[in-house]
Coordinates of C-alpha atoms and ligand atoms in Angstrom, one line a residue:
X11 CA -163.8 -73.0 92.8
X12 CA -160.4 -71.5 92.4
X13 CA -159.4 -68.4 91.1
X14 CA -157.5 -69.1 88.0
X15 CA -160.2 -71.8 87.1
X16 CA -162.8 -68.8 87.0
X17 CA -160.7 -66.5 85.4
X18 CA -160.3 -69.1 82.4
X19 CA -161.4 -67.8 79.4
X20 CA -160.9 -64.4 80.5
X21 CA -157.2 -64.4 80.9
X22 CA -154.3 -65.9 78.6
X23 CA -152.4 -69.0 79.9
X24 CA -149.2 -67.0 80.6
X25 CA -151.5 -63.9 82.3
X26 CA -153.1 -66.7 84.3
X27 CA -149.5 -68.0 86.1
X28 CA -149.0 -64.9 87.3
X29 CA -152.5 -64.2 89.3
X30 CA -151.6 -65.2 92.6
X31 CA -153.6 -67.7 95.0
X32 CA -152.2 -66.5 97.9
X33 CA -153.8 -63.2 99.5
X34 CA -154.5 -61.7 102.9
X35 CA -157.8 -61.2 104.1
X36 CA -158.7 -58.5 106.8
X37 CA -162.3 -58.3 107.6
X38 CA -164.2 -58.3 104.1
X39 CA -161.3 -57.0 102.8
X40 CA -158.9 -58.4 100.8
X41 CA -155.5 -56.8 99.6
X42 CA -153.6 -58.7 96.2
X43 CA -150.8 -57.9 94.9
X44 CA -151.2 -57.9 91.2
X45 CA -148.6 -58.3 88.7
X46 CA -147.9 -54.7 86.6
X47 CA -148.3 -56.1 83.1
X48 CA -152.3 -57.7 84.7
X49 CA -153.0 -54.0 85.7
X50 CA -155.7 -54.2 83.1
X51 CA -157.6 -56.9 84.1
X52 CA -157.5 -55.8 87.6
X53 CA -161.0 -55.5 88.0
X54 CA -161.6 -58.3 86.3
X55 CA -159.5 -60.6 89.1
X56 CA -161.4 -58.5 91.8
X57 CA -164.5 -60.0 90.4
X58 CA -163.0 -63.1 90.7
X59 CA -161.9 -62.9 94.1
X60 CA -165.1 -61.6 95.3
X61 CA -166.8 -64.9 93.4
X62 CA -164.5 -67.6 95.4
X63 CA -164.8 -65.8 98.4
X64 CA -168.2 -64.9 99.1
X65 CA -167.4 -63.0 102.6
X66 CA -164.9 -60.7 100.9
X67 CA -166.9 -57.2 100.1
X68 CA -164.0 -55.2 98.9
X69 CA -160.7 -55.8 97.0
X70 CA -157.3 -53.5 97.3
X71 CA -154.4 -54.3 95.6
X72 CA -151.2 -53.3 96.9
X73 CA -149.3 -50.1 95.5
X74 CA -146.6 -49.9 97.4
X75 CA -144.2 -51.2 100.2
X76 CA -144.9 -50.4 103.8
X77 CA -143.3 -47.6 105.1
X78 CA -142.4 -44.9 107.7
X79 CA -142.7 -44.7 111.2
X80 CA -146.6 -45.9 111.5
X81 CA -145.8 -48.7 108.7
X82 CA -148.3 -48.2 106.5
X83 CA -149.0 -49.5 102.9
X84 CA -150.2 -47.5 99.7
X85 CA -153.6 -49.6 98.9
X86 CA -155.9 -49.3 95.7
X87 CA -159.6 -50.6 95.3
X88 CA -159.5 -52.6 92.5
X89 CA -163.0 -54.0 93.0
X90 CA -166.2 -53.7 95.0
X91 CA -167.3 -51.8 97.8
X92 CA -165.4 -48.0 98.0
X93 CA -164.1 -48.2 101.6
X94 CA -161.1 -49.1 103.5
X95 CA -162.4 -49.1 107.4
X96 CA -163.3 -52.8 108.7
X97 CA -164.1 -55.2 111.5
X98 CA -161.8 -58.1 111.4
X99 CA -162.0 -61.1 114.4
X100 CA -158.4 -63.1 115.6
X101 CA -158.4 -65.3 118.6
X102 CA -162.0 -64.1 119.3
X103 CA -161.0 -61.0 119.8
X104 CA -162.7 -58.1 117.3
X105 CA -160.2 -55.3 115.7
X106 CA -161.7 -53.0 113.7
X107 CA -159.5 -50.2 111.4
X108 CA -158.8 -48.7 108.5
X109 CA -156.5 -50.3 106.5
X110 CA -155.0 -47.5 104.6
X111 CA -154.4 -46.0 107.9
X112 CA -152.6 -48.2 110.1
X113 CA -150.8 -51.1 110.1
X114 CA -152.3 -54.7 110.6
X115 CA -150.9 -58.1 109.7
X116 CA -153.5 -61.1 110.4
X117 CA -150.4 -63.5 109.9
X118 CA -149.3 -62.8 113.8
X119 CA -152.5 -64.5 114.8
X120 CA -150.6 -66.8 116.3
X121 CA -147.7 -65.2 117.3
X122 CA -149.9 -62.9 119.1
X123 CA -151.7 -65.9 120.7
X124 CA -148.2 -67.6 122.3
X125 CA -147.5 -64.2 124.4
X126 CA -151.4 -64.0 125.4
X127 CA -150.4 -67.8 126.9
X128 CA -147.2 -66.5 128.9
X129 CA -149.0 -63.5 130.4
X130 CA -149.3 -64.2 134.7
X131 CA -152.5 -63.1 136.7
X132 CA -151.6 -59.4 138.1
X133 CA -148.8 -58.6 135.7
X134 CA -148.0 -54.7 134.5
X135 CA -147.4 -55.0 130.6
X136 CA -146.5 -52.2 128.1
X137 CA -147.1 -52.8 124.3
X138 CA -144.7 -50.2 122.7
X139 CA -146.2 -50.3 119.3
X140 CA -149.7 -51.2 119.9
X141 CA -151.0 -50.3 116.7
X142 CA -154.9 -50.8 117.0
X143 CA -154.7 -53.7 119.9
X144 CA -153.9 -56.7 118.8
X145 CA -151.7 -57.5 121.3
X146 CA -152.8 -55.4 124.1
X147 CA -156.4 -57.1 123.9
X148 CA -156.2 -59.9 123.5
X149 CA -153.3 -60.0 126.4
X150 CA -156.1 -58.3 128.7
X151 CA -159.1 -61.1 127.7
X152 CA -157.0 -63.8 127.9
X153 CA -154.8 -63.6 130.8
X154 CA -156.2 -61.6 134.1
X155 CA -153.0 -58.9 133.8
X156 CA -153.6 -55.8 136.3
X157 CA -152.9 -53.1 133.6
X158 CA -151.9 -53.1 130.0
X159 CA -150.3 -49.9 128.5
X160 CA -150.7 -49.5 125.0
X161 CA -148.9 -47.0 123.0
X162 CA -149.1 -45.9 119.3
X163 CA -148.0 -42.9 117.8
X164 CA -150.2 -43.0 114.8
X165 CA -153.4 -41.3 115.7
X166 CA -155.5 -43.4 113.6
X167 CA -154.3 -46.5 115.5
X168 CA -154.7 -44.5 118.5
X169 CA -158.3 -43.7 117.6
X170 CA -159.5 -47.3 116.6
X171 CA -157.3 -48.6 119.6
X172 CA -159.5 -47.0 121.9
X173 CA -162.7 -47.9 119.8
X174 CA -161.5 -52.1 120.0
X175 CA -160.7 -51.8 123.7
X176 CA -164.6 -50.9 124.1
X177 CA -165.2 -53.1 121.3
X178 CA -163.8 -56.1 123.6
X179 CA -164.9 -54.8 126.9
X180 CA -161.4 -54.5 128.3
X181 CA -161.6 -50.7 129.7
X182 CA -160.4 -51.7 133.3
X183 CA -157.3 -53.9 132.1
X184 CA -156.0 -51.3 128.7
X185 CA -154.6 -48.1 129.5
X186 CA -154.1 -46.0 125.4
X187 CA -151.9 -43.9 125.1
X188 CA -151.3 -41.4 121.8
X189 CA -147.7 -40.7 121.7
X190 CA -143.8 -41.6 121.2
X191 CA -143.6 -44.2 123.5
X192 CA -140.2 -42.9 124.6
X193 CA -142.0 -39.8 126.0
X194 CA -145.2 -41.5 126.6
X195 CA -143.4 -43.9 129.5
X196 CA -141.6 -40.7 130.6
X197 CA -145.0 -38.9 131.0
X198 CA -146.6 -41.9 132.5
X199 CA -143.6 -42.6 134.6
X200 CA -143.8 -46.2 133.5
X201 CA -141.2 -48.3 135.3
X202 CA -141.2 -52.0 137.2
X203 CA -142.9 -53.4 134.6
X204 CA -143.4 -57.5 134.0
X205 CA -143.1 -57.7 130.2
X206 CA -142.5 -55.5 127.2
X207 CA -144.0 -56.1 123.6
X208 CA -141.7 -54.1 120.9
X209 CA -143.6 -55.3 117.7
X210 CA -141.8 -52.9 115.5
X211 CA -139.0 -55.0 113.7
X212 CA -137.6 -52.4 111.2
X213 CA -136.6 -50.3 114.4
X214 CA -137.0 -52.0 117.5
X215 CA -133.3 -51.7 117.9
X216 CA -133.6 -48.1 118.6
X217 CA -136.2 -48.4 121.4
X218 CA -134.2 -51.1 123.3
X219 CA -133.2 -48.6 126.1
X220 CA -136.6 -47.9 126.7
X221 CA -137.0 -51.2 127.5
X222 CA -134.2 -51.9 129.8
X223 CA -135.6 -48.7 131.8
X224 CA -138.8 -49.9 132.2
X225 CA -138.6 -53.3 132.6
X226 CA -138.1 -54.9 136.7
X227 CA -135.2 -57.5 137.2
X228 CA -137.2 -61.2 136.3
X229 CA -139.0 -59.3 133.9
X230 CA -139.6 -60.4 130.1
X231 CA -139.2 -58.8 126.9
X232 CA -140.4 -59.7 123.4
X233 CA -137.9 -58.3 120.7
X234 CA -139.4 -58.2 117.1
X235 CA -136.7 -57.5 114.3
X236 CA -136.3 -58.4 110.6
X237 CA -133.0 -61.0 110.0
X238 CA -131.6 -62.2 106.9
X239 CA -131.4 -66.3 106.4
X240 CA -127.7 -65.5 107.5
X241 CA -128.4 -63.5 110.3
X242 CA -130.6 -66.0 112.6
X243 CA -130.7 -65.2 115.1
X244 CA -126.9 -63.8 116.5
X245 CA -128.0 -60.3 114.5
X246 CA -130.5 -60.1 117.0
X247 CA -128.9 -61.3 120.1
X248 CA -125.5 -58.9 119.6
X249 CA -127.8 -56.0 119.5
X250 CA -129.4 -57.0 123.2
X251 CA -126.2 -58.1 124.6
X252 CA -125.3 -54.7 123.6
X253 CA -127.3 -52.6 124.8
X254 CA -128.0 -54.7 127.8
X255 CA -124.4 -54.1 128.8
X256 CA -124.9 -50.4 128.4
X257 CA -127.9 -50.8 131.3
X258 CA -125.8 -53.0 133.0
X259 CA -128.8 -55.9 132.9
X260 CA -128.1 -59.5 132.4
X261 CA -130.3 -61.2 130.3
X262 CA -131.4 -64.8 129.6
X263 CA -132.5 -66.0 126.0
X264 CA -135.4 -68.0 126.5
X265 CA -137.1 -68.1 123.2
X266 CA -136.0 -67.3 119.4
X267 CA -138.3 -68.3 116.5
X268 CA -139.2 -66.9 112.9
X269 CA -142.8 -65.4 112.8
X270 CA -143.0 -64.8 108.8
X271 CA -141.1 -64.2 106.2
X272 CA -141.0 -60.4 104.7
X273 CA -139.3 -61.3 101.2
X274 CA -137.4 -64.3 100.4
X275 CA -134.5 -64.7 102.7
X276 CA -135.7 -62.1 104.9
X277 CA -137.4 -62.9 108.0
X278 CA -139.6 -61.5 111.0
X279 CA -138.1 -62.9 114.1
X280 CA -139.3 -62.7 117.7
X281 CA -136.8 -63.2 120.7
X282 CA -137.9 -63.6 124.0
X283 CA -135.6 -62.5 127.0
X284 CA -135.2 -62.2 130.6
X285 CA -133.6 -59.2 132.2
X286 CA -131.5 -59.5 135.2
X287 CA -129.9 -57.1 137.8
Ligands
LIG322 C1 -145.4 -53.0 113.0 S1 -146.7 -52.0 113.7 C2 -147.3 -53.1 114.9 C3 -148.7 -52.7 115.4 C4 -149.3 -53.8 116.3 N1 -148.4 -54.2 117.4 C5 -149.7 -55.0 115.5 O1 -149.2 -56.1 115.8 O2 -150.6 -54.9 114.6 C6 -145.8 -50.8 114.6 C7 -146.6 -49.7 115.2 O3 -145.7 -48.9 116.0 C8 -146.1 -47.5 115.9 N2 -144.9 -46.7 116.2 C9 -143.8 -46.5 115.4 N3 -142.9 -45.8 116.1 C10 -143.4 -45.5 117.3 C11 -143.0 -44.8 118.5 N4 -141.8 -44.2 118.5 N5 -143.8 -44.8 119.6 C12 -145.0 -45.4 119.6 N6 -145.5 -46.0 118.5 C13 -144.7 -46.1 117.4 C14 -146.6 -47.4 114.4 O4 -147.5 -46.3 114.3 C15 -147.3 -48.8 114.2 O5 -148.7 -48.7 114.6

């Protein structure tokens, strides 16, 4: 049954347009946004929710955008259970986190699965942003790579990271690492790498050099960014070329897509380039 159909009755016809169908689900956790003149009937939708879907076990309702450094969104339980922590499965992989803690998006499912395909046998890759693994792992269970390093500087990602890389049995292939990953590859002296994951569009920008240092000549890089309609996708590429000029790197553009949309006209994008000598 559908949500508005259940809420019949309980809600006026105008109140009713505005609950929306649409909702992510992470783990048995889903997180609504609700409109600010339903605030009232909150719990009454949560009920709903929980009704339609039968695995969901606690609902959040969004209170905020996500911000800062670690990306992270101001949640509110509207309705059952009174926790935030969960297990939640993509591309047989299992991730679990705290959702008020970290960031997690279970709309780059697939996006994650199309770089898990690229990755060689015996490649080095660093995952910048790592967040709680989603790339890292799945990288390491799907392809053979010789060593992933993962990097977050939230130390609630940092903590569930290393709980998910014993979660998936990937210890030998998934380095963690709690830190700036500017210093972290520093420390580590990271270098001659095969491919770079920088999944952190509202700044990947700034983080660019780090990836020209590390990254061999043939190597790849995946550049995540956030473009307006107008933008696509020359807002992204000016920023490489530039900054590849300042590391003197050539680079081939091999792959530019959309992967979401943040708010209408607003886009996540991924480019995919190779860096030269
Ligand atoms: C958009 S999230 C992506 C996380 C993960 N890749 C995913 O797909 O779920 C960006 C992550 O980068 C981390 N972060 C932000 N700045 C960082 C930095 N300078 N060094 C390392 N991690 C950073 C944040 O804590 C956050 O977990």
């Amino acid at each position: 049954m559908d949500i508005r159909e259940l809420l019949a009755g309980k809600l006026s016809e105008e109140e009713l347009r505005k609950v929306k169908r649409a909702f992510d689900i992470i783990g048995d956790i889903a997180i609504v946004e609700i409109d600010e003149s339903l605030r009232e009937k909150r719990k009454i939708i949560a009920e709903a929710i929980m009704k339609v879907h039968k695995n969901v076990r606690v609902v959040c309702s969004k209170a905020g955008p996500v911000t800062g450094e670690e990306r992270i969104r101001p949640l509110e339980i509207i309705g059952g259970e009174n926790r935030t922590e969960t297990i939640h499965t993509e591309n047989g992989c299992r991730f679990k986190l705290d959702i008020s803690k970290v960031f997690y998006t279970p709309r780059l499912a697939n996006e994650r699965m199309r770089i898990a395909r690229q990755v060689r046998e015996d490649e080095v890759v660093v995952d910048l942003f790592a967040g709680v693994g989603p790339y890292s792992i799945l990288v390491a269970r799907l392809a053979k790579p010789k060593l992933v390093y993962a990097i977050d500087k939230n130390e609630f990602a940092y903590h569930y990271l290393l709980e998910n890389i014993k979660l998936n049995k990937v210890e030998g292939r998934v380095r963690a690492f709690l830190g700036d990953c500017r210093e972290v590859v520093e420390e580590q002296r990271i270098m001659g790498v095969d491919r770079v994951i920088m999944n952190l569009p509202k700044q990947a920008d700034h983080f660019l050099d780090v990836a020209f240092k590390i990254v061999k000549n043939g190597g790849m890089v995946h550049f995540y960014y956030f473009l307006r309609e107008e933008e696509l996708f020359e807002g992204a590429f000016k920023i490489i070329q530039r900054e590849a000029g300042r590391f003197g790197r050539r680079i081939e553009f091999l792959e530019a897509r959309k992967c979401g949309e943040l708010a209408p006209g607003v886009f996540r994008v991924v480019v995919d380039f190779e860096v030269n000598p």
